[in-house]
């Protein structure tokens, strides 16, 4: 367990990424490159950012980049957090009643495959073009999957855990809180992390349909202005932010909810 | 471990212990695919005395776990009979009788202290007294140092000791153990036998232990019950009190071991 070996994956991954970016930069710099028009190299789209003082947009409508990133993150985390809590609660309620499971589980399996993007028109009619719409789209993107996962995790709990808890005097409510919840958390959280990509895409699409800020709005603005630098910038920020969030979720998974049942 | 016991004075006069369990025409059947049933236990009778260690031996699949679960009220048989515990038919588990299962015993998300203390809030006594009992029990099973560790960081022996401590810290009347040491190597097993005897000496808890090791049954138990056949019946029921049965090289020990082994073949 030398520190060198520990760092090796990061070093190799980082070096490979850096050389790709360098190759892109060199290819894009050469004067008559067709590439530069579609895939402007980093030096080109990053300078857009510096020139505009980290604000993006036209005139008084311009929004700081940081605000866009923050809005997108808040929307995606808001939707995911609400979906996570709601899914665990729904799963728990359904697991308490077989009748409720019979009623609702077909509904879950019918709603789950509907892509979150498909909800956008409906959401706009109901909530208007607002933060609620974006949060709702994220919610719809992960809630059903997580509820199904919660039900599966509850079925997977070794019977002995519940028997032991009851045997040691724990009442049903206490068993739920002290055994069922901790037993299902790691599995459901892992699925939340896997579905983060879906949530991330959902929020970007929601932002493209007219919200004033957010990373999706940057892409849309670039498209409307035929500004490929702006599009490239938006894509780069989206990629990096998504990567960082995924790492954060992984950290929560390995540090906070580390146990395996 | 065995030497001092050989020279010890005879155990206190064997006053017949009062029964704590009376298994009365117990029948347990499980439904199977295709509408048929498996009935490992049919019209089974057995009396278990209070304050002693009874060991159940028998070939795998003969219904030992099922019988043990019935003693704990985890499995309730047909209502043509059942398990009478202190004068009443058992219909559900009770905190009086705590069972240690073959696997999935410890909660992986709780430390050793958290696991051992799990049932403490439902056990008698003031909070301070209960906490003191928890610390004492951790010491008894030799886990005081490891109290902050999590199950995946423990050896098999430590895990079983934690499970035993968790069951005993609530001061149950009966402890049921289902092949608790089968995953451990011989050396560790023998240490666990000594520990279990020491814990018994201190608490005098009624224990019923299922095992498939003949040596273990004789060394640990005050009485060995050998089960066999389908449905299960008692093939042999011998007292194993007395110093001879604490020493696995004693001729009486070896003789009994041989007799039981030929029965189980
Ligand atoms: N929950 C159950 N459902 C169906 N069959 C069971 C169940 N538990 C035990 N059995 C059957 O009952 C018989 C006895 O099982 P068990 O008591 O576990 O035996 P042992 O502990 O002696 O190995 C076996 O044939 C087993 O397949
Ligand atoms: Mg068994």
XYZ file of C-alpha atoms and ligand atoms in Angstrom:
554
model
C 0.000 0.000 0.000
C 2.538 2.604 -1.072
C 1.110 6.078 -1.698
C 2.450 5.788 -5.253
C 0.325 2.796 -6.052
C -2.655 4.500 -4.473
C -2.248 7.528 -6.713
C -1.473 5.602 -9.890
C -5.039 5.440 -11.271
C -5.463 9.183 -10.757
C -2.097 10.009 -12.291
C -2.649 7.843 -15.342
C -6.238 9.025 -15.778
C -5.225 12.666 -15.385
C -2.261 12.371 -17.767
C -4.367 10.695 -20.435
C -7.037 13.372 -20.156
C -4.430 16.147 -20.298
C -2.838 14.714 -23.452
C -6.247 14.450 -25.125
C -6.971 18.086 -24.331
C -3.505 19.070 -25.590
C -4.059 17.195 -28.863
C -7.434 18.893 -29.226
C -5.851 22.293 -28.573
C -3.083 21.743 -31.149
C -5.481 20.454 -33.790
C -7.836 23.375 -33.183
C -5.091 26.017 -33.347
C -3.936 25.226 -36.883
C -5.421 27.964 -38.992
C -7.662 26.296 -41.548
C -8.977 23.727 -39.151
C -12.579 22.816 -39.719
C -12.509 21.410 -36.222
C -12.246 24.837 -34.606
C -15.667 25.835 -35.884
C -17.491 22.857 -34.382
C -15.211 21.897 -31.519
C -13.433 25.117 -30.525
C -10.314 24.269 -28.496
C -10.145 25.129 -24.784
C -8.063 28.283 -25.228
C -10.774 29.671 -27.480
C -13.905 28.949 -25.445
C -12.274 29.655 -22.117
C -11.231 33.120 -23.288
C -14.916 33.870 -23.914
C -15.419 33.358 -20.238
C -12.564 35.673 -19.240
C -13.653 38.393 -21.663
C -17.147 38.470 -20.251
C -16.039 38.476 -16.615
C -17.520 35.069 -15.914
C -21.002 36.260 -16.904
C -22.965 34.636 -19.640
C -25.825 36.096 -21.621
C -26.786 39.303 -23.349
C -26.688 42.661 -21.631
C -28.787 42.928 -18.504
C -29.925 39.343 -18.948
C -26.382 38.095 -18.292
C -26.036 35.654 -15.462
C -22.814 34.791 -13.628
C -21.544 31.332 -14.508
C -21.338 30.451 -10.819
C -25.036 31.172 -10.443
C -25.869 28.887 -13.335
C -23.825 26.080 -11.862
C -25.396 26.613 -8.455
C -28.950 26.686 -9.819
C -28.437 23.468 -11.730
C -26.891 21.750 -8.717
C -29.667 22.904 -6.394
C -32.322 21.678 -8.817
C -30.715 18.316 -9.291
C -29.985 17.776 -5.591
C -33.397 19.053 -4.579
C -35.144 16.672 -6.931
C -32.931 13.751 -5.964
C -33.256 14.366 -2.224
C -37.042 14.627 -2.411
C -37.185 11.512 -4.601
C -34.907 9.583 -2.225
C -36.954 10.372 0.871
C -40.242 9.837 -0.953
C -39.084 6.534 -2.433
C -37.948 5.149 0.911
C -41.192 6.291 2.505
C -43.307 4.795 -0.292
C -41.354 1.554 -0.222
C -41.796 1.324 3.513
C -45.522 1.967 3.357
C -45.998 -0.550 0.580
C -43.958 -3.142 2.446
C -46.290 -2.781 5.427
C -49.349 -3.687 3.417
C -49.569 -6.416 0.849
C -52.831 -4.955 -0.396
C -51.178 -1.607 -1.060
C -48.379 -3.373 -2.933
C -50.873 -5.150 -5.147
C -52.582 -1.841 -5.907
C -49.559 0.310 -6.553
C -46.821 -1.877 -7.943
C -48.305 -2.157 -11.482
C -48.539 1.628 -11.464
C -44.884 1.916 -10.503
C -43.779 -0.367 -13.307
C -45.923 1.533 -15.820
C -44.637 4.953 -14.774
C -40.976 3.992 -14.325
C -40.133 3.534 -18.024
C -41.548 6.931 -19.009
C -38.513 9.109 -19.654
C -38.451 12.169 -17.395
C -38.184 14.354 -20.488
C -41.630 13.171 -21.528
C -43.044 14.889 -18.443
C -41.727 18.308 -19.450
C -44.776 19.513 -21.441
C -47.141 18.485 -18.666
C -44.908 19.987 -15.989
C -44.736 23.305 -17.815
C -48.499 23.454 -18.043
C -48.874 22.721 -14.343
C -45.916 24.547 -12.803
C -45.030 27.070 -15.511
C -41.406 27.653 -16.457
C -39.924 27.657 -12.987
C -37.590 25.912 -10.600
C -40.450 23.666 -9.580
C -40.623 22.307 -13.114
C -36.927 21.436 -13.113
C -37.097 19.812 -9.680
C -40.210 17.915 -10.692
C -38.527 16.537 -13.821
C -35.554 15.321 -11.781
C -37.931 13.818 -9.250
C -39.838 11.929 -11.947
C -36.555 10.693 -13.369
C -35.497 8.851 -10.229
C -38.497 8.408 -7.932
C -40.021 5.301 -9.530
C -36.723 3.508 -9.974
C -35.801 4.208 -6.352
C -39.174 3.053 -5.065
C -38.827 -0.215 -6.950
C -35.294 -0.516 -5.566
C -36.520 0.135 -2.027
C -39.107 -2.619 -2.321
C -36.479 -5.012 -3.678
C -34.049 -4.103 -0.890
C -36.709 -4.650 1.762
C -37.440 -8.103 0.359
C -33.711 -8.852 0.406
C -33.219 -8.142 4.130
C -32.105 -11.351 5.853
C -35.010 -12.550 7.940
C -32.692 -13.100 10.891
C -32.114 -9.367 11.342
C -35.782 -8.710 11.949
C -36.203 -11.812 14.069
C -33.211 -10.888 16.216
C -34.447 -7.322 16.652
C -37.915 -8.468 17.642
C -36.414 -11.074 19.939
C -34.418 -8.364 21.706
C -37.635 -6.478 22.357
C -37.849 -4.010 19.446
C -41.411 -3.090 18.469
C -42.426 -2.794 14.761
C -41.754 0.949 14.516
C -38.410 0.594 16.196
C -37.526 -2.365 13.969
C -38.263 -0.234 10.970
C -36.067 2.610 12.133
C -33.194 0.579 13.549
C -33.102 -2.394 11.174
C -35.054 -1.943 7.937
C -33.855 1.595 7.252
C -30.132 0.956 7.792
C -30.395 -2.352 5.934
C -31.827 -0.786 2.776
C -29.968 2.549 2.770
C -26.738 1.385 1.084
C -28.535 -0.394 -1.745
C -30.970 2.427 -2.423
C -28.217 5.019 -2.231
C -26.074 3.091 -4.704
C -28.977 3.146 -7.105
C -29.443 6.858 -6.489
C -25.843 7.359 -7.515
C -26.274 5.208 -10.616
C -29.322 7.253 -11.541
C -27.645 10.574 -10.944
C -26.685 10.677 -14.629
C -30.352 10.342 -15.575
C -31.285 13.095 -13.124
C -28.483 15.297 -14.422
C -29.641 14.897 -18.009
C -33.225 15.516 -16.998
C -32.409 18.818 -15.321
C -30.351 19.996 -18.310
C -33.193 19.302 -20.697
C -35.635 21.041 -18.386
C -33.349 24.052 -18.331
C -33.102 24.100 -22.105
C -36.822 24.673 -22.463
C -36.666 28.218 -21.242
C -35.232 28.728 -17.758
C -33.118 31.864 -17.566
C -30.169 30.320 -15.770
C -28.645 26.911 -15.372
C -26.125 24.957 -17.411
C -28.760 23.746 -19.845
C -29.744 27.359 -20.517
C -26.138 28.165 -21.488
C -26.190 25.500 -24.184
C -29.519 26.749 -25.455
C -28.255 30.313 -25.553
C -25.184 29.192 -27.510
C -27.428 27.461 -29.975
C -29.676 30.471 -30.436
C -26.688 32.773 -30.960
C -24.864 30.287 -33.235
C -21.999 30.635 -30.754
C -20.078 27.365 -30.724
C -17.669 28.701 -28.086
C -20.544 29.095 -25.680
C -21.875 25.629 -26.465
C -18.455 24.094 -25.923
C -18.042 26.000 -22.669
C -21.409 24.783 -21.445
C -20.550 21.206 -22.351
C -17.200 21.379 -20.585
C -18.746 22.788 -17.407
C -21.544 20.215 -17.488
C -19.067 17.379 -17.859
C -16.787 18.564 -15.070
C -19.610 19.432 -12.675
C -21.268 16.059 -13.297
C -18.001 14.276 -12.642
C -17.455 16.153 -9.370
C -20.988 15.474 -8.166
C -20.614 11.784 -8.932
C -17.392 11.737 -6.886
C -19.181 13.489 -4.040
C -21.957 10.902 -4.097
C -19.364 8.145 -4.151
C -17.682 9.693 -1.125
C -20.994 9.806 0.745
C -21.535 6.187 -0.204
C -18.139 5.002 1.016
C -17.871 7.230 4.102
C -21.393 7.615 5.427
C -23.296 4.585 4.170
C -20.367 2.206 3.879
C -21.803 -1.043 5.203
C -22.924 -3.962 3.039
C -25.857 -6.088 4.082
C -8.497 -25.613 31.294
C -9.339 -29.204 32.093
C -6.909 -30.000 34.891
C -8.411 -28.059 37.817
C -11.846 -29.452 37.181
C -10.641 -33.046 37.501
C -9.578 -32.461 41.103
C -12.546 -30.329 42.042
C -14.913 -31.744 44.642
C -18.045 -33.453 43.407
C -20.608 -31.057 41.984
C -23.382 -29.983 44.378
C -25.863 -32.795 44.915
C -27.772 -33.294 41.649
C -31.116 -31.954 42.774
C -33.498 -32.656 39.883
C -33.821 -29.325 38.099
C -37.355 -28.062 37.466
C -38.470 -28.269 33.841
C -38.585 -24.992 31.961
C -39.738 -26.393 28.601
C -42.102 -29.208 27.989
C -42.283 -30.113 24.334
C -45.665 -31.760 24.101
C -46.608 -33.649 20.920
C -45.003 -30.932 18.808
C -45.623 -31.182 15.077
C -44.017 -28.735 12.668
C -44.723 -29.019 8.949
C -43.593 -26.760 6.130
C -45.593 -26.481 2.934
C -43.712 -27.390 -0.215
C -44.162 -26.683 -3.901
C -46.868 -28.859 -5.393
C -49.033 -28.860 -2.288
C -47.088 -31.469 -0.324
C -45.487 -30.927 3.088
C -42.215 -31.650 4.855
C -42.708 -32.446 8.498
C -39.333 -32.732 10.242
C -40.965 -32.823 13.684
C -44.016 -35.020 14.333
C -45.594 -35.719 17.741
C -42.316 -34.929 19.423
C -41.898 -34.907 23.217
C -38.994 -33.571 25.281
C -38.480 -31.977 28.673
C -35.764 -29.353 29.141
C -34.639 -28.513 32.654
C -34.045 -24.987 33.910
C -30.574 -23.708 34.670
C -28.680 -26.304 32.670
C -27.075 -26.620 29.266
C -28.831 -29.094 26.998
C -27.081 -30.000 23.759
C -28.930 -31.286 20.725
C -27.002 -33.453 18.286
C -28.071 -35.028 15.064
C -27.396 -35.364 11.361
C -27.953 -32.346 9.197
C -31.525 -31.866 8.045
C -33.032 -33.871 10.899
C -34.902 -30.906 12.339
C -32.610 -29.482 15.026
C -32.961 -25.880 13.921
C -36.705 -26.318 13.592
C -36.943 -27.696 17.126
C -34.799 -24.871 18.476
C -36.936 -22.268 16.720
C -40.017 -23.883 18.200
C -38.456 -23.609 21.675
C -38.059 -19.890 21.057
C -41.560 -19.426 19.689
C -40.150 -18.447 16.290
C -41.917 -21.401 14.749
C -45.297 -22.473 16.043
C -46.379 -25.998 15.261
C -49.792 -27.526 14.700
C -52.237 -26.828 17.498
C -52.491 -30.516 18.341
C -49.566 -29.879 20.676
C -46.724 -27.448 21.113
C -44.027 -26.115 23.368
C -44.998 -25.376 26.939
C -42.751 -22.735 28.466
C -43.201 -22.217 32.207
C -46.713 -23.617 32.082
C -47.934 -21.834 28.909
C -47.981 -22.759 25.234
C -45.590 -20.550 23.292
C -47.272 -18.752 20.408
C -44.689 -16.083 19.628
C -41.128 -15.096 20.517
C -40.546 -13.534 23.905
C -37.633 -11.463 25.213
C -37.351 -14.175 27.908
C -35.922 -16.544 25.320
C -33.183 -15.220 23.071
C -31.889 -17.151 20.099
C -28.509 -16.884 18.395
C -28.859 -17.860 14.761
C -26.432 -19.702 12.528
C -25.774 -16.651 10.392
C -26.658 -12.984 9.895
C -26.363 -12.429 13.595
C -24.758 -9.019 13.914
C -26.050 -5.831 12.336
C -23.274 -4.697 9.956
C -24.065 -1.003 10.484
C -23.526 -1.102 14.249
C -20.247 -1.331 16.141
C -19.685 -4.165 18.591
C -20.924 -1.918 21.391
C -23.967 -0.929 19.329
C -24.748 -4.544 18.544
C -24.294 -5.829 22.075
C -26.334 -2.940 23.440
C -29.128 -3.303 20.873
C -31.731 -4.786 23.192
C -30.552 -3.020 26.299
C -33.240 -0.352 26.257
C -35.864 -3.075 26.626
C -34.131 -4.810 29.489
C -34.680 -4.168 33.185
C -32.736 -1.679 35.287
C -31.791 1.996 35.358
C -29.968 3.364 32.294
C -26.718 3.686 34.271
C -26.988 0.117 35.533
C -27.694 -1.108 32.017
C -24.681 0.705 30.643
C -22.543 -0.816 33.369
C -23.910 -4.224 32.472
C -23.036 -3.629 28.826
C -19.436 -2.756 29.667
C -19.140 -5.719 32.005
C -20.519 -8.077 29.371
C -18.077 -6.737 26.773
C -15.326 -7.552 29.252
C -16.700 -11.010 29.976
C -16.538 -12.031 26.331
C -13.192 -10.298 25.847
C -14.413 -7.591 23.496
C -13.789 -4.492 25.629
C -10.914 -3.404 23.392
C -12.758 -4.169 20.171
C -15.996 -2.482 21.240
C -15.642 0.280 18.655
C -15.032 -2.028 15.726
C -17.589 -3.075 13.153
C -18.607 -6.661 12.346
C -16.662 -6.801 9.075
C -13.512 -5.946 11.028
C -13.940 -8.878 13.417
C -12.766 -12.463 13.254
C -15.361 -15.236 13.253
C -14.751 -15.930 16.930
C -15.159 -12.302 17.910
C -18.405 -12.122 15.962
C -19.856 -15.102 17.789
C -18.714 -13.710 21.121
C -20.451 -10.442 20.290
C -23.631 -12.329 19.399
C -23.502 -14.216 22.693
C -22.877 -11.009 24.616
C -25.775 -9.276 22.884
C -28.111 -12.101 23.813
C -26.953 -12.314 27.420
C -26.770 -8.624 28.230
C -30.569 -8.448 28.301
C -30.503 -11.174 30.966
C -32.853 -13.629 29.264
C -34.127 -16.718 31.057
C -33.142 -18.962 28.158
C -30.422 -18.810 25.531
C -30.867 -20.835 22.351
C -27.773 -21.383 20.222
C -27.871 -22.836 16.715
C -24.478 -24.267 15.756
C -22.843 -21.115 17.062
C -19.261 -22.241 16.588
C -19.469 -24.280 13.398
C -17.538 -21.684 11.400
C -14.598 -21.595 13.828
C -11.410 -23.646 13.851
C -10.813 -26.227 16.564
C -8.624 -24.101 18.832
C -11.027 -21.215 18.774
C -13.947 -23.547 19.270
C -12.409 -24.929 22.456
C -11.831 -21.450 23.767
C -15.465 -20.652 23.051
C -16.541 -23.772 24.945
C -14.632 -22.601 27.992
C -16.136 -19.142 27.620
C -19.660 -20.495 27.362
C -19.144 -22.623 30.466
C -17.721 -19.631 32.320
C -20.673 -17.480 31.316
C -23.031 -20.219 32.435
C -21.261 -20.554 35.785
C -21.732 -16.838 36.297
C -25.339 -16.475 35.114
C -26.819 -19.997 35.386
C -28.842 -19.233 32.266
C -30.766 -22.136 30.778
C -29.147 -22.913 27.453
C -30.108 -25.175 24.592
C -27.389 -25.580 22.011
C -27.591 -27.324 18.654
C -24.327 -28.623 17.303
C -23.083 -31.281 14.953
C -19.850 -31.791 16.878
C -20.115 -34.669 19.346
C -17.140 -33.423 21.332
C -18.673 -29.987 21.648
C -21.984 -31.381 22.864
C -20.373 -33.483 25.591
C -17.888 -30.827 26.746
C -20.373 -27.992 26.915
C -23.580 -29.736 27.926
C -24.981 -31.062 31.164
C -27.062 -33.322 29.004
C -26.803 -34.511 25.442
C -29.852 -35.387 23.391
C -29.192 -37.191 20.116
C -31.839 -36.816 17.446
C -32.228 -38.834 14.286
C -34.635 -40.260 11.790
C -37.388 -38.743 9.780
C -39.429 -37.402 11.472
C -36.968 -36.768 14.285
C -36.975 -38.923 17.390
C -34.706 -39.069 20.431
C -32.077 -41.766 19.841
C -30.177 -41.156 23.027
C -30.566 -38.895 26.046
C -27.623 -38.903 28.466
C -26.560 -36.711 31.379
C -23.031 -35.384 30.869
C -22.560 -33.666 34.182
C -19.461 -34.406 36.173
C -15.764 -33.941 35.709
C -15.236 -36.882 33.356
C -17.164 -35.131 30.616
C -15.147 -31.938 30.874
C -11.986 -33.779 29.847
C -11.983 -34.987 26.279
C -9.270 -37.574 27.008
C -11.169 -39.217 29.838
C -12.144 -42.821 29.005
C -15.779 -42.137 29.917
C -15.786 -39.177 27.558
C -14.276 -41.170 24.711
C -16.617 -44.051 25.289
C -19.668 -41.806 25.115
C -18.290 -40.029 22.085
C -17.895 -43.352 20.309
C -21.375 -44.434 21.246
C -22.938 -41.244 19.921
C -20.898 -41.279 16.751
C -22.033 -44.806 15.930
C -25.632 -43.638 16.418
C -25.306 -40.680 14.086
C -23.537 -42.602 11.291
N -38.732 -22.615 6.434
C -38.724 -23.861 5.901
N -39.460 -24.124 4.802
C -39.467 -25.361 4.258
N -38.769 -26.405 4.723
C -38.015 -26.200 5.820
C -37.948 -24.919 6.461
N -37.104 -25.017 7.517
C -36.684 -26.295 7.521
N -37.208 -27.013 6.517
C -36.980 -28.438 6.239
O -37.097 -29.145 7.440
C -36.077 -30.103 7.567
C -35.286 -29.878 8.847
O -34.598 -28.655 8.743
P -33.692 -28.098 9.933
O -34.512 -28.009 11.152
O -33.079 -26.832 9.459
O -32.579 -29.228 10.084
P -31.191 -29.189 10.855
O -31.078 -27.905 11.580
O -31.212 -30.374 11.749
O -30.133 -29.339 9.808
C -35.222 -30.001 6.318
O -35.615 -31.018 5.437
C -35.561 -28.662 5.754
O -35.489 -28.700 4.357
Mg -29.714 -26.290 11.317
